Amino acid sequence: MPTPKDFNTINKQTWCPGCGNFGTETALKGALAELGLNPEKVVFVFDIGCCGNGNNWYRGYVFHSLHGRSIPAAEGIKMANNAEHVIVIGGDGGLYAEGGNHFVHAVRRNIDITCIVSDNQIYGLTTGQASPTSDLGLKTKTSPEGVVEARLQPLSLTLAISEDTSFVARGFAGDAPHLQKIIVEAIKHKGFSLVDVLQPCVTFNYLNTYDWLRKRVYKLEDDKNYNPENKMLALEKSFEWPIGPNGEGKIPLGIFYKKDKKSFEDHFPQIQSVPLYKQEVKVPSLAASFKEFY
Ligand SMILES: Cc1ncc(C[n+]2csc(CCOP(=O)(O)OP(=O)(O)O)c2C)c(N)n1
Ligand SMILES: [Mg+2]
C-alpha cells in the first residue's frame, strides 16, 4: 500500500513557514495514498508560481510548464497516455488569468484531468500583485489604493461554462483532512474536475488569513438537504462570498456540483484499449513530396 511519503522527494520545501501550499500538499499526497496510487501512476503538471515550485517536492512523473500553460501540457499528456492520472497544480494567477482561456476550454471539453488551484488570491511568487480572485480593496503592489475590479468567482464561472462542466469543488488548506476527501472524489471523477483551494499567502495577502477564512468557511455537506446534482443550487452557492469592508458573509466548502458525463478522451475509440504512446506509429516517407521542391 503506498503512503503519502512515497510522493516526497529528497528536497526540502522552500515555501514560507505557514504557507497554504503545505496543507494542500498534505491533502493531495494523502488522497493519492488513500486511492492506492503509486507515484508511477500519476503525472503532476505544475504551473508557474509558489504552488508550481511543488515540482521539486512531489515524486511522480512531473512536468513544470510555463505560466498559464499547464492545462494544454496536461491535455497533451492525457491524450498521449490516457491510462494515467493527470493532475494540474497551479495558482489563481496561472489558471484564472494567464491560462484562463485554456481553463475555459478544458472544462468545456471535459477532459479527464484533476485541476487543483492554489487560490491564495494573489500573485505570490512575484511578491504580491493583485490576481483575479483578490478581494475588493486589497492593497497590493499593483493596487496601492486597493483593488477596484470585481472579484472573479471561479466556481460560478466553471459551472456556467457549458453543459459539460462535471465536477466543481472548493476546499481550504487549513483543513487538510476535509480537503483530502474532496481531492479523493475529484481524482476518482472521470472528466474535468476543479478543486479550488483557499490557501492563505502568509507573506503578501494580509487580508485572507487563516483566521479570516476560518471564521467564514462552512461545509455544504453539513446541510443534509444539499444536493450536489442540482446545478442551479450549486450556481447560487457559488456566488456566496464575503463582501463589504468587514467581509460580511460566509464561504461554502465541499463538492458544489458533480455529474457523470462522457469525458473527452472517451470519444476516441483508437485509444480505448491501448494508450496512444504504446501504439506503433507509421510515419510515411516524405521524400517524394520533398522532391517537388528540389
Ligand atoms: C508568461 C509569464 N507571465 C508572467 C510571468 C511572471 N510570473 C511568474 S509567477 C507569477 C505569479 C504567480 O501567481 P499565481 O499563479 O497565483 O501563483 P502563486 O505564486 O500565487 O502560487 C508571474 C506573474 C511568467 N513567469 N510567465
Ligand atoms: Mg496565487
PDB file of C-alpha atoms and ligand atoms in Angstrom:
ATOM      1  CA  MET A   1       0.000   0.000   0.000  1.00  0.00           C
ATOM      2  CA  PRO A   2       1.501   3.401  -0.927  1.00  0.00           C
ATOM      3  CA  THR A   3       1.868   6.043   1.782  1.00  0.00           C
ATOM      4  CA  PRO A   4       1.897   9.859   1.438  1.00  0.00           C
ATOM      5  CA  LYS A   5       5.678   9.801   1.991  1.00  0.00           C
ATOM      6  CA  ASP A   6       6.139   7.813  -1.217  1.00  0.00           C
ATOM      7  CA  PHE A   7       5.308  11.056  -3.029  1.00  0.00           C
ATOM      8  CA  ASN A   8       8.109  13.003  -1.296  1.00  0.00           C
ATOM      9  CA  THR A   9      11.414  13.833  -2.965  1.00  0.00           C
ATOM     10  CA  ILE A  10      14.725  14.289  -1.163  1.00  0.00           C
ATOM     11  CA  ASN A  11      14.397  18.076  -1.473  1.00  0.00           C
ATOM     12  CA  LYS A  12      13.089  20.302   1.296  1.00  0.00           C
ATOM     13  CA  GLN A  13      10.301  22.803   0.634  1.00  0.00           C
ATOM     14  CA  THR A  14      11.241  26.484   0.432  1.00  0.00           C
ATOM     15  CA  TRP A  15       7.698  27.816   0.894  1.00  0.00           C
ATOM     16  CA  CYS A  16       7.331  30.419   3.658  1.00  0.00           C
ATOM     17  CA  PRO A  17       6.587  28.891   7.079  1.00  0.00           C
ATOM     18  CA  GLY A  18       2.799  28.574   7.337  1.00  0.00           C
ATOM     19  CA  CYS A  19       2.221  28.768   3.557  1.00  0.00           C
ATOM     20  CA  GLY A  20      -1.084  27.244   2.477  1.00  0.00           C
ATOM     21  CA  ASN A  21       0.783  25.047   0.000  1.00  0.00           C
ATOM     22  CA  PHE A  22       1.783  22.780   2.909  1.00  0.00           C
ATOM     23  CA  GLY A  23      -1.865  21.968   3.697  1.00  0.00           C
ATOM     24  CA  THR A  24      -2.644  21.248   0.059  1.00  0.00           C
ATOM     25  CA  GLU A  25       0.440  19.057  -0.274  1.00  0.00           C
ATOM     26  CA  THR A  26      -0.607  17.019   2.796  1.00  0.00           C
ATOM     27  CA  ALA A  27      -4.136  16.604   1.443  1.00  0.00           C
ATOM     28  CA  LEU A  28      -3.086  15.710  -2.101  1.00  0.00           C
ATOM     29  CA  LYS A  29      -0.396  13.199  -1.127  1.00  0.00           C
ATOM     30  CA  GLY A  30      -2.811  11.751   1.446  1.00  0.00           C
ATOM     31  CA  ALA A  31      -5.506  11.409  -1.234  1.00  0.00           C
ATOM     32  CA  LEU A  32      -3.171   9.628  -3.652  1.00  0.00           C
ATOM     33  CA  ALA A  33      -2.089   7.151  -0.966  1.00  0.00           C
ATOM     34  CA  GLU A  34      -5.720   6.634   0.095  1.00  0.00           C
ATOM     35  CA  LEU A  35      -6.564   5.772  -3.515  1.00  0.00           C
ATOM     36  CA  GLY A  36      -3.741   3.233  -3.557  1.00  0.00           C
ATOM     37  CA  LEU A  37      -1.905   5.027  -6.357  1.00  0.00           C
ATOM     38  CA  ASN A  38       1.849   4.710  -6.733  1.00  0.00           C
ATOM     39  CA  PRO A  39       3.963   7.649  -7.961  1.00  0.00           C
ATOM     40  CA  GLU A  40       4.467   5.975 -11.345  1.00  0.00           C
ATOM     41  CA  LYS A  41       0.683   6.073 -11.946  1.00  0.00           C
ATOM     42  CA  VAL A  42       0.456   9.840 -11.559  1.00  0.00           C
ATOM     43  CA  VAL A  43       1.564  12.777 -13.716  1.00  0.00           C
ATOM     44  CA  PHE A  44       1.757  16.120 -11.921  1.00  0.00           C
ATOM     45  CA  VAL A  45       1.704  19.138 -14.215  1.00  0.00           C
ATOM     46  CA  PHE A  46       2.751  22.274 -12.362  1.00  0.00           C
ATOM     47  CA  ASP A  47       2.089  25.830 -13.436  1.00  0.00           C
ATOM     48  CA  ILE A  48       4.500  28.649 -12.538  1.00  0.00           C
ATOM     49  CA  GLY A  49       4.238  30.219  -9.099  1.00  0.00           C
ATOM     50  CA  CYS A  50       4.887  29.345  -5.462  1.00  0.00           C
ATOM     51  CA  CYS A  51       2.479  26.426  -5.971  1.00  0.00           C
ATOM     52  CA  GLY A  52       4.394  25.456  -9.127  1.00  0.00           C
ATOM     53  CA  ASN A  53       7.590  25.137  -7.132  1.00  0.00           C
ATOM     54  CA  GLY A  54       5.980  21.979  -5.783  1.00  0.00           C
ATOM     55  CA  ASN A  55       7.523  20.334  -8.843  1.00  0.00           C
ATOM     56  CA  ASN A  56      10.650  19.920  -6.693  1.00  0.00           C
ATOM     57  CA  TRP A  57       8.796  18.260  -3.829  1.00  0.00           C
ATOM     58  CA  TYR A  58       6.381  15.837  -5.492  1.00  0.00           C
ATOM     59  CA  ARG A  59       7.597  12.448  -6.633  1.00  0.00           C
ATOM     60  CA  GLY A  60       5.896  11.005  -9.699  1.00  0.00           C
ATOM     61  CA  TYR A  61       6.029  11.976 -13.347  1.00  0.00           C
ATOM     62  CA  VAL A  62       6.410  15.735 -13.127  1.00  0.00           C
ATOM     63  CA  PHE A  63       6.212  18.460 -15.744  1.00  0.00           C
ATOM     64  CA  HIS A  64       6.793  22.141 -14.952  1.00  0.00           C
ATOM     65  CA  SER A  65       5.029  24.255 -17.563  1.00  0.00           C
ATOM     66  CA  LEU A  66       5.114  27.943 -18.480  1.00  0.00           C
ATOM     67  CA  HIS A  67       2.907  30.353 -16.554  1.00  0.00           C
ATOM     68  CA  GLY A  68      -0.703  29.762 -17.597  1.00  0.00           C
ATOM     69  CA  ARG A  69       0.182  26.845 -19.844  1.00  0.00           C
ATOM     70  CA  SER A  70      -0.117  23.869 -17.509  1.00  0.00           C
ATOM     71  CA  ILE A  71      -3.559  22.874 -18.828  1.00  0.00           C
ATOM     72  CA  PRO A  72      -2.574  22.461 -22.517  1.00  0.00           C
ATOM     73  CA  ALA A  73       0.506  20.492 -21.430  1.00  0.00           C
ATOM     74  CA  ALA A  74      -1.687  18.272 -19.253  1.00  0.00           C
ATOM     75  CA  GLU A  75      -4.192  17.770 -22.071  1.00  0.00           C
ATOM     76  CA  GLY A  76      -1.403  16.602 -24.376  1.00  0.00           C
ATOM     77  CA  ILE A  77      -0.100  14.224 -21.729  1.00  0.00           C
ATOM     78  CA  LYS A  78      -3.576  12.818 -21.086  1.00  0.00           C
ATOM     79  CA  MET A  79      -4.209  12.196 -24.784  1.00  0.00           C
ATOM     80  CA  ALA A  80      -0.797  10.526 -25.209  1.00  0.00           C
ATOM     81  CA  ASN A  81      -1.323   8.323 -22.165  1.00  0.00           C
ATOM     82  CA  ASN A  82      -4.937   8.100 -21.046  1.00  0.00           C
ATOM     83  CA  ALA A  83      -4.079   5.224 -18.694  1.00  0.00           C
ATOM     84  CA  GLU A  84      -2.516   7.533 -16.085  1.00  0.00           C
ATOM     85  CA  HIS A  85      -3.919  10.121 -13.686  1.00  0.00           C
ATOM     86  CA  VAL A  86      -3.073  13.663 -14.698  1.00  0.00           C
ATOM     87  CA  ILE A  87      -3.158  16.336 -12.011  1.00  0.00           C
ATOM     88  CA  VAL A  88      -2.660  20.044 -12.683  1.00  0.00           C
ATOM     89  CA  ILE A  89      -1.466  22.210  -9.812  1.00  0.00           C
ATOM     90  CA  GLY A  90      -1.454  25.933 -10.467  1.00  0.00           C
ATOM     91  CA  GLY A  91      -2.251  29.317  -8.990  1.00  0.00           C
ATOM     92  CA  ASP A  92      -5.176  31.687  -9.247  1.00  0.00           C
ATOM     93  CA  GLY A  93      -2.923  33.780 -11.496  1.00  0.00           C
ATOM     94  CA  GLY A  94      -1.753  30.947 -13.729  1.00  0.00           C
ATOM     95  CA  LEU A  95      -5.083  29.197 -14.134  1.00  0.00           C
ATOM     96  CA  TYR A  96      -7.669  32.007 -13.906  1.00  0.00           C
ATOM     97  CA  ALA A  97      -5.682  34.882 -15.507  1.00  0.00           C
ATOM     98  CA  GLU A  98      -2.797  33.922 -17.829  1.00  0.00           C
ATOM     99  CA  GLY A  99      -4.289  30.493 -18.531  1.00  0.00           C
ATOM    100  CA  GLY A 100      -7.951  31.442 -18.203  1.00  0.00           C
ATOM    101  CA  ASN A 101      -8.549  30.725 -21.886  1.00  0.00           C
ATOM    102  CA  HIS A 102      -7.155  27.201 -21.592  1.00  0.00           C
ATOM    103  CA  PHE A 103      -9.137  26.640 -18.415  1.00  0.00           C
ATOM    104  CA  VAL A 104     -12.442  27.542 -20.076  1.00  0.00           C
ATOM    105  CA  HIS A 105     -11.923  25.144 -22.976  1.00  0.00           C
ATOM    106  CA  ALA A 106     -10.668  22.255 -20.846  1.00  0.00           C
ATOM    107  CA  VAL A 107     -13.866  22.494 -18.771  1.00  0.00           C
ATOM    108  CA  ARG A 108     -15.984  22.566 -21.952  1.00  0.00           C
ATOM    109  CA  ARG A 109     -14.038  19.594 -23.323  1.00  0.00           C
ATOM    110  CA  ASN A 110     -14.472  17.646 -20.075  1.00  0.00           C
ATOM    111  CA  ILE A 111     -11.044  16.060 -20.436  1.00  0.00           C
ATOM    112  CA  ASP A 112     -10.197  13.763 -17.527  1.00  0.00           C
ATOM    113  CA  ILE A 113      -7.813  15.985 -15.557  1.00  0.00           C
ATOM    114  CA  THR A 114      -7.900  16.955 -11.893  1.00  0.00           C
ATOM    115  CA  CYS A 115      -7.198  20.664 -11.612  1.00  0.00           C
ATOM    116  CA  ILE A 116      -6.099  21.880  -8.180  1.00  0.00           C
ATOM    117  CA  VAL A 117      -5.967  25.649  -7.896  1.00  0.00           C
ATOM    118  CA  SER A 118      -3.832  27.065  -5.134  1.00  0.00           C
ATOM    119  CA  ASP A 119      -6.097  30.089  -4.680  1.00  0.00           C
ATOM    120  CA  ASN A 120      -4.153  32.449  -2.408  1.00  0.00           C
ATOM    121  CA  GLN A 121      -5.944  35.403  -4.038  1.00  0.00           C
ATOM    122  CA  ILE A 122      -2.621  36.995  -5.032  1.00  0.00           C
ATOM    123  CA  TYR A 123       0.447  36.550  -7.229  1.00  0.00           C
ATOM    124  CA  GLY A 124       2.724  35.030  -4.614  1.00  0.00           C
ATOM    125  CA  LEU A 125       5.982  34.177  -6.375  1.00  0.00           C
ATOM    126  CA  THR A 126       6.318  37.632  -7.927  1.00  0.00           C
ATOM    127  CA  THR A 127       5.949  39.125  -4.421  1.00  0.00           C
ATOM    128  CA  GLY A 128       2.357  40.290  -4.260  1.00  0.00           C
ATOM    129  CA  GLN A 129       0.348  41.641  -7.167  1.00  0.00           C
ATOM    130  CA  ALA A 130      -3.457  41.518  -7.421  1.00  0.00           C
ATOM    131  CA  SER A 131      -4.954  38.440  -9.084  1.00  0.00           C
ATOM    132  CA  PRO A 132      -8.449  37.821 -10.496  1.00  0.00           C
ATOM    133  CA  THR A 133      -9.603  36.447  -7.135  1.00  0.00           C
ATOM    134  CA  SER A 134      -8.186  39.265  -4.981  1.00  0.00           C
ATOM    135  CA  ASP A 135     -10.860  40.861  -2.834  1.00  0.00           C
ATOM    136  CA  LEU A 136     -12.047  44.418  -3.457  1.00  0.00           C
ATOM    137  CA  GLY A 137      -9.902  46.871  -1.567  1.00  0.00           C
ATOM    138  CA  LEU A 138      -6.873  44.577  -1.185  1.00  0.00           C
ATOM    139  CA  LYS A 139      -3.744  46.719  -1.305  1.00  0.00           C
ATOM    140  CA  THR A 140      -1.005  45.146  -3.376  1.00  0.00           C
ATOM    141  CA  LYS A 141       1.954  46.336  -5.422  1.00  0.00           C
ATOM    142  CA  THR A 142      -0.313  46.707  -8.467  1.00  0.00           C
ATOM    143  CA  SER A 143      -3.240  48.164  -6.487  1.00  0.00           C
ATOM    144  CA  PRO A 144      -1.650  50.502  -3.921  1.00  0.00           C
ATOM    145  CA  GLU A 145      -5.015  52.185  -3.278  1.00  0.00           C
ATOM    146  CA  GLY A 146      -6.839  48.851  -3.125  1.00  0.00           C
ATOM    147  CA  VAL A 147      -8.312  46.565  -5.809  1.00  0.00           C
ATOM    148  CA  VAL A 148     -11.243  48.183  -7.636  1.00  0.00           C
ATOM    149  CA  GLU A 149     -12.075  45.346 -10.054  1.00  0.00           C
ATOM    150  CA  ALA A 150     -14.821  42.870  -9.208  1.00  0.00           C
ATOM    151  CA  ARG A 151     -13.572  39.527  -7.945  1.00  0.00           C
ATOM    152  CA  LEU A 152     -13.754  36.605 -10.353  1.00  0.00           C
ATOM    153  CA  GLN A 153     -15.974  33.862  -8.920  1.00  0.00           C
ATOM    154  CA  PRO A 154     -14.118  30.804 -10.236  1.00  0.00           C
ATOM    155  CA  LEU A 155     -16.753  28.276  -9.231  1.00  0.00           C
ATOM    156  CA  SER A 156     -19.588  30.266 -10.807  1.00  0.00           C
ATOM    157  CA  LEU A 157     -17.532  30.642 -13.986  1.00  0.00           C
ATOM    158  CA  THR A 158     -16.795  26.918 -14.155  1.00  0.00           C
ATOM    159  CA  LEU A 159     -20.413  25.914 -13.556  1.00  0.00           C
ATOM    160  CA  ALA A 160     -21.635  28.303 -16.234  1.00  0.00           C
ATOM    161  CA  ILE A 161     -19.135  27.347 -18.950  1.00  0.00           C
ATOM    162  CA  SER A 162     -21.271  24.656 -20.521  1.00  0.00           C
ATOM    163  CA  GLU A 163     -23.412  21.601 -20.078  1.00  0.00           C
ATOM    164  CA  ASP A 164     -20.186  19.619 -19.837  1.00  0.00           C
ATOM    165  CA  THR A 165     -18.996  21.066 -16.539  1.00  0.00           C
ATOM    166  CA  SER A 166     -18.831  17.905 -14.494  1.00  0.00           C
ATOM    167  CA  PHE A 167     -17.107  18.477 -11.120  1.00  0.00           C
ATOM    168  CA  VAL A 168     -16.750  21.678  -9.113  1.00  0.00           C
ATOM    169  CA  ALA A 169     -15.437  21.824  -5.547  1.00  0.00           C
ATOM    170  CA  ARG A 170     -13.723  24.095  -3.060  1.00  0.00           C
ATOM    171  CA  GLY A 171     -11.504  23.208  -0.104  1.00  0.00           C
ATOM    172  CA  PHE A 172      -9.444  25.057   2.491  1.00  0.00           C
ATOM    173  CA  ALA A 173      -5.742  24.444   3.043  1.00  0.00           C
ATOM    174  CA  GLY A 174      -6.318  24.980   6.783  1.00  0.00           C
ATOM    175  CA  ASP A 175      -8.483  21.831   6.877  1.00  0.00           C
ATOM    176  CA  ALA A 176      -6.340  19.198   5.154  1.00  0.00           C
ATOM    177  CA  PRO A 177      -8.492  16.162   6.147  1.00  0.00           C
ATOM    178  CA  HIS A 178     -11.601  17.736   4.562  1.00  0.00           C
ATOM    179  CA  LEU A 179      -9.605  18.825   1.511  1.00  0.00           C
ATOM    180  CA  GLN A 180      -8.241  15.281   1.185  1.00  0.00           C
ATOM    181  CA  LYS A 181     -11.789  13.886   0.991  1.00  0.00           C
ATOM    182  CA  ILE A 182     -12.634  16.350  -1.782  1.00  0.00           C
ATOM    183  CA  ILE A 183      -9.461  15.528  -3.733  1.00  0.00           C
ATOM    184  CA  VAL A 184     -10.147  11.778  -3.484  1.00  0.00           C
ATOM    185  CA  GLU A 185     -13.552  12.342  -5.131  1.00  0.00           C
ATOM    186  CA  ALA A 186     -12.054  14.686  -7.725  1.00  0.00           C
ATOM    187  CA  ILE A 187      -9.414  12.139  -8.774  1.00  0.00           C
ATOM    188  CA  LYS A 188     -11.999   9.343  -8.905  1.00  0.00           C
ATOM    189  CA  HIS A 189     -14.235  11.509 -11.064  1.00  0.00           C
ATOM    190  CA  LYS A 190     -13.984  10.806 -14.794  1.00  0.00           C
ATOM    191  CA  GLY A 191     -13.847  14.163 -16.564  1.00  0.00           C
ATOM    192  CA  PHE A 192     -12.527  17.611 -15.722  1.00  0.00           C
ATOM    193  CA  SER A 193     -12.594  18.309 -12.003  1.00  0.00           C
ATOM    194  CA  LEU A 194     -11.909  21.672 -10.409  1.00  0.00           C
ATOM    195  CA  VAL A 195     -10.779  21.846  -6.799  1.00  0.00           C
ATOM    196  CA  ASP A 196     -10.324  25.497  -5.862  1.00  0.00           C
ATOM    197  CA  VAL A 197      -8.270  25.566  -2.647  1.00  0.00           C
ATOM    198  CA  LEU A 198      -8.391  28.618  -0.394  1.00  0.00           C
ATOM    199  CA  GLN A 199      -4.777  28.979   0.596  1.00  0.00           C
ATOM    200  CA  PRO A 200      -3.524  31.819   2.777  1.00  0.00           C
ATOM    201  CA  CYS A 201      -0.410  33.572   1.445  1.00  0.00           C
ATOM    202  CA  VAL A 202       1.128  34.424   4.813  1.00  0.00           C
ATOM    203  CA  THR A 203       3.619  36.892   3.334  1.00  0.00           C
ATOM    204  CA  PHE A 204       1.728  39.019   0.790  1.00  0.00           C
ATOM    205  CA  ASN A 205      -2.020  38.617   1.421  1.00  0.00           C
ATOM    206  CA  TYR A 206      -2.642  40.346   4.786  1.00  0.00           C
ATOM    207  CA  LEU A 207      -6.450  40.094   4.370  1.00  0.00           C
ATOM    208  CA  ASN A 208      -7.456  36.461   3.639  1.00  0.00           C
ATOM    209  CA  THR A 209      -5.579  34.902   6.572  1.00  0.00           C
ATOM    210  CA  TYR A 210      -6.213  31.541   8.280  1.00  0.00           C
ATOM    211  CA  ASP A 211      -8.278  33.373  10.931  1.00  0.00           C
ATOM    212  CA  TRP A 212     -10.256  35.350   8.361  1.00  0.00           C
ATOM    213  CA  LEU A 213     -11.054  32.180   6.413  1.00  0.00           C
ATOM    214  CA  ARG A 214     -11.743  30.006   9.464  1.00  0.00           C
ATOM    215  CA  LYS A 215     -14.366  32.475  10.693  1.00  0.00           C
ATOM    216  CA  ARG A 216     -16.199  32.321   7.373  1.00  0.00           C
ATOM    217  CA  VAL A 217     -15.981  28.811   5.917  1.00  0.00           C
ATOM    218  CA  TYR A 218     -18.723  26.220   6.340  1.00  0.00           C
ATOM    219  CA  LYS A 219     -19.315  22.804   4.748  1.00  0.00           C
ATOM    220  CA  LEU A 220     -22.086  22.300   2.232  1.00  0.00           C
ATOM    221  CA  GLU A 221     -22.489  18.659   3.268  1.00  0.00           C
ATOM    222  CA  ASP A 222     -23.456  19.743   6.808  1.00  0.00           C
ATOM    223  CA  ASP A 223     -26.814  20.644   5.296  1.00  0.00           C
ATOM    224  CA  LYS A 224     -28.395  17.243   4.667  1.00  0.00           C
ATOM    225  CA  ASN A 225     -30.651  18.829   2.035  1.00  0.00           C
ATOM    226  CA  TYR A 226     -27.750  19.988  -0.117  1.00  0.00           C
ATOM    227  CA  ASN A 227     -27.814  18.068  -3.370  1.00  0.00           C
ATOM    228  CA  PRO A 228     -24.590  18.259  -5.448  1.00  0.00           C
ATOM    229  CA  GLU A 229     -26.518  17.171  -8.532  1.00  0.00           C
ATOM    230  CA  ASN A 230     -28.604  20.333  -8.559  1.00  0.00           C
ATOM    231  CA  LYS A 231     -26.725  22.699 -10.848  1.00  0.00           C
ATOM    232  CA  MET A 232     -28.824  25.823 -10.186  1.00  0.00           C
ATOM    233  CA  LEU A 233     -28.422  25.375  -6.435  1.00  0.00           C
ATOM    234  CA  ALA A 234     -24.665  24.930  -6.947  1.00  0.00           C
ATOM    235  CA  LEU A 235     -24.589  28.121  -9.007  1.00  0.00           C
ATOM    236  CA  GLU A 236     -26.440  30.023  -6.305  1.00  0.00           C
ATOM    237  CA  LYS A 237     -23.998  28.754  -3.651  1.00  0.00           C
ATOM    238  CA  SER A 238     -21.004  29.587  -5.842  1.00  0.00           C
ATOM    239  CA  PHE A 239     -21.830  33.305  -5.616  1.00  0.00           C
ATOM    240  CA  GLU A 240     -21.677  33.279  -1.812  1.00  0.00           C
ATOM    241  CA  TRP A 241     -18.612  35.273  -0.817  1.00  0.00           C
ATOM    242  CA  PRO A 242     -17.965  37.834   1.936  1.00  0.00           C
ATOM    243  CA  ILE A 243     -18.448  41.423   0.802  1.00  0.00           C
ATOM    244  CA  GLY A 244     -18.169  44.839   2.360  1.00  0.00           C
ATOM    245  CA  PRO A 245     -15.329  46.463   4.298  1.00  0.00           C
ATOM    246  CA  ASN A 246     -15.614  43.954   7.145  1.00  0.00           C
ATOM    247  CA  GLY A 247     -16.039  40.922   4.892  1.00  0.00           C
ATOM    248  CA  GLU A 248     -19.573  40.064   5.985  1.00  0.00           C
ATOM    249  CA  GLY A 249     -20.758  36.727   4.691  1.00  0.00           C
ATOM    250  CA  LYS A 250     -19.832  33.085   4.538  1.00  0.00           C
ATOM    251  CA  ILE A 251     -17.803  30.826   2.232  1.00  0.00           C
ATOM    252  CA  PRO A 252     -19.155  27.389   1.325  1.00  0.00           C
ATOM    253  CA  LEU A 253     -16.709  24.473   1.047  1.00  0.00           C
ATOM    254  CA  GLY A 254     -17.203  20.998  -0.383  1.00  0.00           C
ATOM    255  CA  ILE A 255     -18.433  19.434  -3.599  1.00  0.00           C
ATOM    256  CA  PHE A 256     -20.751  22.011  -5.177  1.00  0.00           C
ATOM    257  CA  TYR A 257     -21.630  20.001  -8.267  1.00  0.00           C
ATOM    258  CA  LYS A 258     -20.906  16.591  -9.704  1.00  0.00           C
ATOM    259  CA  LYS A 259     -22.296  14.898 -12.762  1.00  0.00           C
ATOM    260  CA  ASP A 260     -21.210  11.801 -14.671  1.00  0.00           C
ATOM    261  CA  LYS A 261     -20.529  12.675 -18.288  1.00  0.00           C
ATOM    262  CA  LYS A 262     -18.529  11.135 -21.092  1.00  0.00           C
ATOM    263  CA  SER A 263     -15.014  12.530 -20.936  1.00  0.00           C
ATOM    264  CA  PHE A 264     -13.118  13.925 -23.935  1.00  0.00           C
ATOM    265  CA  GLU A 265     -10.728  11.020 -24.432  1.00  0.00           C
ATOM    266  CA  ASP A 266     -13.606   8.529 -24.245  1.00  0.00           C
ATOM    267  CA  HIS A 267     -14.810   9.830 -27.616  1.00  0.00           C
ATOM    268  CA  PHE A 268     -11.770   8.293 -29.322  1.00  0.00           C
ATOM    269  CA  PRO A 269     -12.122   4.535 -29.874  1.00  0.00           C
ATOM    270  CA  GLN A 270      -8.487   4.358 -31.110  1.00  0.00           C
ATOM    271  CA  ILE A 271      -7.131   4.831 -27.572  1.00  0.00           C
ATOM    272  CA  GLN A 272      -9.618   2.808 -25.539  1.00  0.00           C
ATOM    273  CA  SER A 273      -7.622  -0.422 -25.288  1.00  0.00           C
ATOM    274  CA  VAL A 274      -4.042   0.756 -25.893  1.00  0.00           C
ATOM    275  CA  PRO A 275      -2.797   4.237 -24.956  1.00  0.00           C
ATOM    276  CA  LEU A 276      -1.506   6.277 -27.865  1.00  0.00           C
ATOM    277  CA  TYR A 277       2.132   6.220 -26.746  1.00  0.00           C
ATOM    278  CA  LYS A 278       2.172   2.412 -26.892  1.00  0.00           C
ATOM    279  CA  GLN A 279       0.855   2.273 -30.433  1.00  0.00           C
ATOM    280  CA  GLU A 280       3.071   1.781 -33.430  1.00  0.00           C
ATOM    281  CA  VAL A 281       3.235   4.989 -35.419  1.00  0.00           C
ATOM    282  CA  LYS A 282       3.777   4.535 -39.129  1.00  0.00           C
ATOM    283  CA  VAL A 283       5.303   7.721 -40.476  1.00  0.00           C
ATOM    284  CA  PRO A 284       5.014   7.813 -44.271  1.00  0.00           C
ATOM    285  CA  SER A 285       8.136   8.802 -46.177  1.00  0.00           C
ATOM    286  CA  LEU A 286       8.031  12.449 -47.168  1.00  0.00           C
ATOM    287  CA  ALA A 287      10.886  12.056 -49.687  1.00  0.00           C
ATOM    288  CA  ALA A 288       8.580  12.021 -52.733  1.00  0.00           C
ATOM    289  CA  SER A 289       6.751  15.169 -51.621  1.00  0.00           C
ATOM    290  CA  PHE A 290      10.012  16.987 -50.893  1.00  0.00           C
ATOM    291  CA  LYS A 291      11.313  16.166 -54.384  1.00  0.00           C
ATOM    292  CA  GLU A 292       8.818  18.681 -55.772  1.00  0.00           C
ATOM    293  CA  PHE A 293      10.799  21.467 -54.107  1.00  0.00           C
ATOM    294  CA  TYR A 294      14.268  20.375 -55.282  1.00  0.00           C
TER     295      TYR A 294
HETATM  296  C1  LIG B   1       4.019  34.207 -19.275  1.00  0.00           C
HETATM  297  C2  LIG B   1       4.505  34.675 -17.936  1.00  0.00           C
HETATM  298  N1  LIG B   1       3.997  35.803 -17.402  1.00  0.00           N
HETATM  299  C3  LIG B   1       4.425  36.221 -16.197  1.00  0.00           C
HETATM  300  C4  LIG B   1       5.378  35.516 -15.511  1.00  0.00           C
HETATM  301  C5  LIG B   1       5.857  36.006 -14.180  1.00  0.00           C
HETATM  302  N2  LIG B   1       5.235  35.295 -13.086  1.00  0.00           N
HETATM  303  C6  LIG B   1       5.849  34.235 -12.503  1.00  0.00           C
HETATM  304  S1  LIG B   1       4.984  33.649 -11.205  1.00  0.00           S
HETATM  305  C7  LIG B   1       3.777  34.803 -11.419  1.00  0.00           C
HETATM  306  C8  LIG B   1       2.611  34.905 -10.472  1.00  0.00           C
HETATM  307  C9  LIG B   1       2.154  33.621  -9.966  1.00  0.00           C
HETATM  308  O1  LIG B   1       0.930  33.791  -9.280  1.00  0.00           O
HETATM  309  P1  LIG B   1      -0.034  32.548  -9.159  1.00  0.00           P
HETATM  310  O2  LIG B   1      -0.216  31.923 -10.476  1.00  0.00           O
HETATM  311  O3  LIG B   1      -1.246  32.994  -8.440  1.00  0.00           O
HETATM  312  O4  LIG B   1       0.824  31.528  -8.259  1.00  0.00           O
HETATM  313  P2  LIG B   1       1.360  31.720  -6.744  1.00  0.00           P
HETATM  314  O5  LIG B   1       2.777  32.225  -6.843  1.00  0.00           O
HETATM  315  O6  LIG B   1       0.478  32.684  -6.059  1.00  0.00           O
HETATM  316  O7  LIG B   1       1.304  30.334  -6.183  1.00  0.00           O
HETATM  317  C10 LIG B   1       4.059  35.637 -12.505  1.00  0.00           C
HETATM  318  C11 LIG B   1       3.221  36.768 -12.949  1.00  0.00           C
HETATM  319  C12 LIG B   1       5.876  34.334 -16.089  1.00  0.00           C
HETATM  320  N3  LIG B   1       6.749  33.547 -15.443  1.00  0.00           N
HETATM  321  N4  LIG B   1       5.446  33.940 -17.305  1.00  0.00           N
HETATM  322 MG    MG B   2      -1.643  32.955  -6.391  1.00  0.00          MG
END
